[in-house]
Amino acid sequence: MTSLKNTVATGVIAGAVALTALPAVAAEKWDMPMAYSGSNFHSVTGAEFAQCVTTGTGGEIEITTHPGGSLFAGADIKRAIQTGQVPIGERLLSGHQNESAIFGWDSVPFLVSSFDEHDKLYEAAKPAVEEVLAEQNLTLLYSVPWPPQGLYFRDEVNSVADMEGLKFRAYNNATSRMAELTGMLPVTIEAAEISQAFATGVADSMISSGATGYDRKVWESLNYFYEVDAWLPRNYIMVNSDTWAGVSDANKNVINACARMAEYAGTWRAKEYTGFTMAGLAAGGMSVGRASDQLMDELKAVGETMSAEWLEAAGDAGQAILDAYNAE
Ligand code: PCA
């Protein structure tokens, strides 16, 4: 017994000596709230980014993701980062178009409809977005698009008249405005809550990607998905600028490298996931296909109105984005 005690005591002392002998680098733990389900490709990409940073910084910065709105609900994540409640997080910035119309550049209907066009528009918009973020104490690390947005309904819809009076789940200003302009009733609901909203009749329809419908198994309540490719909104991974200023140059390099890889991997997944999830919706029992010509024409007219409204709100900075896009 005595010898065991001695061994343990010696071990403890040796451990204490070893600890004090280590350089005084305290591991920083960064909690990273994310709004979408853990299985969603944005969340998977975020978890890989977190692991990359943790490994790459030798554990000096350890990031833990919290998907599904479990730490902060989507709408609260940006403020939590700005105010330093968390150092880092992911948010769909078009959800904050009321703060700056610039954040809505990615939700202007039918301005772009493919990933390639969207990428080009993002390059044009990015400097203006980063400028607004900087004013809000936020630094952009990386950003990943959602697949093209299509319309989900309980019943068949072939025209805007068929949409009249439906309860339409909205996730940002553009989606609410689209509901208003098509005679529907917008109700803002986080993606994490939509399965229940459709099951209980709080909403009958939405515009979103095949990915979100698939993640939330909406075929349990809804029956039609119409590909309209209205726009491709983006999620942004942002860090509090004060926190960022305190990161060593070496760790900034690691984080930026991890961010570039995450943006690449996330974008690739968004593209791959588009076809996969639409097939998944059909396998779940939904009717999946292009919207009728009449519905498309009528939606394009709504899009014209919304484009004009966005440009009016975004002013010269908005026009500069469009000019840069068209000049390329
Ligand atoms: N899914 C998210 C935003 C865009 C998308 O495709 C959502 O529906 O909340």
PDB file of N, CA and C in Angstrom, residues 64-112:
ATOM      1  N   THR A  64     -15.974  24.120 -30.855  1.00  0.00           N
ATOM      2  CA  THR A  64     -17.043  23.117 -30.733  1.00  0.00           C
ATOM      3  C   THR A  64     -18.294  23.673 -31.401  1.00  0.00           C
ATOM      4  N   THR A  65     -18.824  22.954 -32.387  1.00  0.00           N
ATOM      5  CA  THR A  65     -20.047  23.432 -33.045  1.00  0.00           C
ATOM      6  C   THR A  65     -21.286  22.984 -32.269  1.00  0.00           C
ATOM      7  N   HIS A  66     -22.314  23.805 -32.350  1.00  0.00           N
ATOM      8  CA  HIS A  66     -23.602  23.500 -31.702  1.00  0.00           C
ATOM      9  C   HIS A  66     -24.694  23.662 -32.767  1.00  0.00           C
ATOM     10  N   PRO A  67     -24.973  22.605 -33.555  1.00  0.00           N
ATOM     11  CA  PRO A  67     -25.954  22.732 -34.645  1.00  0.00           C
ATOM     12  C   PRO A  67     -27.396  22.737 -34.134  1.00  0.00           C
ATOM     13  N   GLY A  68     -28.309  22.955 -35.094  1.00  0.00           N
ATOM     14  CA  GLY A  68     -29.737  22.828 -34.789  1.00  0.00           C
ATOM     15  C   GLY A  68     -30.292  23.932 -33.900  1.00  0.00           C
ATOM     16  N   GLY A  69     -29.583  25.065 -33.810  1.00  0.00           N
ATOM     17  CA  GLY A  69     -30.071  26.160 -32.970  1.00  0.00           C
ATOM     18  C   GLY A  69     -30.024  25.813 -31.494  1.00  0.00           C
ATOM     19  N   SER A  70     -29.169  24.834 -31.107  1.00  0.00           N
ATOM     20  CA  SER A  70     -29.186  24.358 -29.722  1.00  0.00           C
ATOM     21  C   SER A  70     -28.538  25.348 -28.739  1.00  0.00           C
ATOM     22  N   LEU A  71     -27.623  26.175 -29.218  1.00  0.00           N
ATOM     23  CA  LEU A  71     -26.999  27.158 -28.312  1.00  0.00           C
ATOM     24  C   LEU A  71     -27.699  28.505 -28.426  1.00  0.00           C
ATOM     25  N   PHE A  72     -27.906  28.971 -29.662  1.00  0.00           N
ATOM     26  CA  PHE A  72     -28.705  30.170 -29.951  1.00  0.00           C
ATOM     27  C   PHE A  72     -29.576  29.860 -31.158  1.00  0.00           C
ATOM     28  N   ALA A  73     -30.814  30.337 -31.150  1.00  0.00           N
ATOM     29  CA  ALA A  73     -31.683  30.184 -32.321  1.00  0.00           C
ATOM     30  C   ALA A  73     -31.079  31.001 -33.458  1.00  0.00           C
ATOM     31  N   GLY A  74     -31.367  30.601 -34.702  1.00  0.00           N
ATOM     32  CA  GLY A  74     -30.771  31.267 -35.868  1.00  0.00           C
ATOM     33  C   GLY A  74     -30.806  32.785 -35.783  1.00  0.00           C
ATOM     34  N   ALA A  75     -31.954  33.331 -35.444  1.00  0.00           N
ATOM     35  CA  ALA A  75     -32.129  34.790 -35.456  1.00  0.00           C
ATOM     36  C   ALA A  75     -31.256  35.487 -34.419  1.00  0.00           C
ATOM     37  N   ASP A  76     -30.775  34.756 -33.425  1.00  0.00           N
ATOM     38  CA  ASP A  76     -30.004  35.375 -32.331  1.00  0.00           C
ATOM     39  C   ASP A  76     -28.496  35.185 -32.479  1.00  0.00           C
ATOM     40  N   ILE A  77     -28.092  34.388 -33.459  1.00  0.00           N
ATOM     41  CA  ILE A  77     -26.675  34.027 -33.549  1.00  0.00           C
ATOM     42  C   ILE A  77     -25.795  35.234 -33.882  1.00  0.00           C
ATOM     43  N   LYS A  78     -26.241  36.043 -34.822  1.00  0.00           N
ATOM     44  CA  LYS A  78     -25.388  37.173 -35.238  1.00  0.00           C
ATOM     45  C   LYS A  78     -25.138  38.118 -34.065  1.00  0.00           C
ATOM     46  N   ARG A  79     -26.199  38.442 -33.345  1.00  0.00           N
ATOM     47  CA  ARG A  79     -26.040  39.358 -32.201  1.00  0.00           C
ATOM     48  C   ARG A  79     -25.126  38.740 -31.135  1.00  0.00           C
ATOM     49  N   ALA A  80     -25.263  37.442 -30.949  1.00  0.00           N
ATOM     50  CA  ALA A  80     -24.425  36.772 -29.945  1.00  0.00           C
ATOM     51  C   ALA A  80     -22.942  36.905 -30.301  1.00  0.00           C
ATOM     52  N   ILE A  81     -22.623  36.838 -31.595  1.00  0.00           N
ATOM     53  CA  ILE A  81     -21.209  36.983 -32.001  1.00  0.00           C
ATOM     54  C   ILE A  81     -20.779  38.448 -31.851  1.00  0.00           C
ATOM     55  N   GLN A  82     -21.625  39.345 -32.337  1.00  0.00           N
ATOM     56  CA  GLN A  82     -21.287  40.773 -32.268  1.00  0.00           C
ATOM     57  C   GLN A  82     -20.974  41.223 -30.847  1.00  0.00           C
ATOM     58  N   THR A  83     -21.776  40.741 -29.913  1.00  0.00           N
ATOM     59  CA  THR A  83     -21.648  41.206 -28.535  1.00  0.00           C
ATOM     60  C   THR A  83     -20.657  40.370 -27.738  1.00  0.00           C
ATOM     61  N   GLY A  84     -20.049  39.378 -28.391  1.00  0.00           N
ATOM     62  CA  GLY A  84     -19.027  38.582 -27.718  1.00  0.00           C
ATOM     63  C   GLY A  84     -19.589  37.519 -26.782  1.00  0.00           C
ATOM     64  N   GLN A  85     -20.906  37.245 -26.880  1.00  0.00           N
ATOM     65  CA  GLN A  85     -21.446  36.132 -26.068  1.00  0.00           C
ATOM     66  C   GLN A  85     -20.852  34.813 -26.543  1.00  0.00           C
ATOM     67  N   VAL A  86     -20.588  34.744 -27.848  1.00  0.00           N
ATOM     68  CA  VAL A  86     -19.802  33.635 -28.411  1.00  0.00           C
ATOM     69  C   VAL A  86     -18.791  34.266 -29.367  1.00  0.00           C
ATOM     70  N   PRO A  87     -17.616  33.641 -29.560  1.00  0.00           N
ATOM     71  CA  PRO A  87     -16.617  34.249 -30.449  1.00  0.00           C
ATOM     72  C   PRO A  87     -16.921  34.058 -31.926  1.00  0.00           C
ATOM     73  N   ILE A  88     -17.684  33.002 -32.261  1.00  0.00           N
ATOM     74  CA  ILE A  88     -17.833  32.598 -33.666  1.00  0.00           C
ATOM     75  C   ILE A  88     -19.208  31.966 -33.848  1.00  0.00           C
ATOM     76  N   GLY A  89     -19.713  31.983 -35.084  1.00  0.00           N
ATOM     77  CA  GLY A  89     -20.993  31.321 -35.347  1.00  0.00           C
ATOM     78  C   GLY A  89     -21.345  31.407 -36.815  1.00  0.00           C
ATOM     79  N   GLU A  90     -22.435  30.724 -37.169  1.00  0.00           N
ATOM     80  CA  GLU A  90     -22.899  30.713 -38.567  1.00  0.00           C
ATOM     81  C   GLU A  90     -24.298  31.305 -38.656  1.00  0.00           C
ATOM     82  N   ARG A  91     -24.501  32.154 -39.670  1.00  0.00           N
ATOM     83  CA  ARG A  91     -25.816  32.759 -39.834  1.00  0.00           C
ATOM     84  C   ARG A  91     -26.128  33.025 -41.310  1.00  0.00           C
ATOM     85  N   LEU A  92     -27.408  32.866 -41.645  1.00  0.00           N
ATOM     86  CA  LEU A  92     -27.930  33.254 -42.952  1.00  0.00           C
ATOM     87  C   LEU A  92     -28.104  34.777 -42.901  1.00  0.00           C
ATOM     88  N   LEU A  93     -27.203  35.504 -43.565  1.00  0.00           N
ATOM     89  CA  LEU A  93     -27.212  36.971 -43.375  1.00  0.00           C
ATOM     90  C   LEU A  93     -28.447  37.656 -43.950  1.00  0.00           C
ATOM     91  N   SER A  94     -29.088  37.042 -44.960  1.00  0.00           N
ATOM     92  CA  SER A  94     -30.285  37.685 -45.519  1.00  0.00           C
ATOM     93  C   SER A  94     -31.391  37.769 -44.473  1.00  0.00           C
ATOM     94  N   GLY A  95     -31.233  37.056 -43.381  1.00  0.00           N
ATOM     95  CA  GLY A  95     -32.177  37.175 -42.262  1.00  0.00           C
ATOM     96  C   GLY A  95     -32.050  38.513 -41.546  1.00  0.00           C
ATOM     97  N   HIS A  96     -31.051  39.314 -41.915  1.00  0.00           N
ATOM     98  CA  HIS A  96     -30.843  40.612 -41.260  1.00  0.00           C
ATOM     99  C   HIS A  96     -30.894  41.765 -42.259  1.00  0.00           C
ATOM    100  N   GLN A  97     -31.735  41.588 -43.274  1.00  0.00           N
ATOM    101  CA  GLN A  97     -31.852  42.616 -44.299  1.00  0.00           C
ATOM    102  C   GLN A  97     -32.429  43.916 -43.732  1.00  0.00           C
ATOM    103  N   ASN A  98     -33.125  43.804 -42.616  1.00  0.00           N
ATOM    104  CA  ASN A  98     -33.648  45.031 -41.999  1.00  0.00           C
ATOM    105  C   ASN A  98     -32.520  45.914 -41.452  1.00  0.00           C
ATOM    106  N   GLU A  99     -31.348  45.311 -41.163  1.00  0.00           N
ATOM    107  CA  GLU A  99     -30.192  46.104 -40.694  1.00  0.00           C
ATOM    108  C   GLU A  99     -29.468  46.753 -41.859  1.00  0.00           C
ATOM    109  N   SER A 100     -29.380  46.011 -42.958  1.00  0.00           N
ATOM    110  CA  SER A 100     -28.721  46.537 -44.154  1.00  0.00           C
ATOM    111  C   SER A 100     -29.270  45.804 -45.365  1.00  0.00           C
ATOM    112  N   ALA A 101     -29.757  46.565 -46.338  1.00  0.00           N
ATOM    113  CA  ALA A 101     -30.294  45.932 -47.556  1.00  0.00           C
ATOM    114  C   ALA A 101     -29.214  45.124 -48.264  1.00  0.00           C
ATOM    115  N   ILE A 102     -27.946  45.505 -48.043  1.00  0.00           N
ATOM    116  CA  ILE A 102     -26.836  44.772 -48.677  1.00  0.00           C
ATOM    117  C   ILE A 102     -26.901  43.283 -48.327  1.00  0.00           C
ATOM    118  N   PHE A 103     -27.308  42.967 -47.092  1.00  0.00           N
ATOM    119  CA  PHE A 103     -27.384  41.558 -46.678  1.00  0.00           C
ATOM    120  C   PHE A 103     -28.387  40.763 -47.535  1.00  0.00           C
ATOM    121  N   GLY A 104     -29.256  41.481 -48.252  1.00  0.00           N
ATOM    122  CA  GLY A 104     -30.269  40.793 -49.065  1.00  0.00           C
ATOM    123  C   GLY A 104     -29.855  40.565 -50.509  1.00  0.00           C
ATOM    124  N   TRP A 105     -28.582  40.836 -50.830  1.00  0.00           N
ATOM    125  CA  TRP A 105     -28.132  40.698 -52.236  1.00  0.00           C
ATOM    126  C   TRP A 105     -28.396  39.291 -52.790  1.00  0.00           C
ATOM    127  N   ASP A 106     -28.375  38.269 -51.899  1.00  0.00           N
ATOM    128  CA  ASP A 106     -28.487  36.878 -52.378  1.00  0.00           C
ATOM    129  C   ASP A 106     -29.928  36.382 -52.430  1.00  0.00           C
ATOM    130  N   SER A 107     -30.892  37.243 -52.133  1.00  0.00           N
ATOM    131  CA  SER A 107     -32.299  36.807 -52.114  1.00  0.00           C
ATOM    132  C   SER A 107     -33.158  37.657 -53.038  1.00  0.00           C
ATOM    133  N   VAL A 108     -32.543  38.190 -54.084  1.00  0.00           N
ATOM    134  CA  VAL A 108     -33.295  38.956 -55.081  1.00  0.00           C
ATOM    135  C   VAL A 108     -33.775  37.951 -56.130  1.00  0.00           C
ATOM    136  N   PRO A 109     -35.109  37.777 -56.263  1.00  0.00           N
ATOM    137  CA  PRO A 109     -35.612  36.692 -57.109  1.00  0.00           C
ATOM    138  C   PRO A 109     -35.172  36.784 -58.563  1.00  0.00           C
ATOM    139  N   PHE A 110     -34.677  35.685 -59.062  1.00  0.00           N
ATOM    140  CA  PHE A 110     -34.364  35.484 -60.482  1.00  0.00           C
ATOM    141  C   PHE A 110     -33.241  36.372 -61.017  1.00  0.00           C
ATOM    142  N   LEU A 111     -32.500  36.997 -60.117  1.00  0.00           N
ATOM    143  CA  LEU A 111     -31.313  37.731 -60.559  1.00  0.00           C
ATOM    144  C   LEU A 111     -30.278  36.718 -61.045  1.00  0.00           C
ATOM    145  N   VAL A 112     -30.116  35.631 -60.290  1.00  0.00           N
ATOM    146  CA  VAL A 112     -29.289  34.504 -60.730  1.00  0.00           C
ATOM    147  C   VAL A 112     -30.042  33.223 -60.373  1.00  0.00           C
TER     148      VAL A 112
END
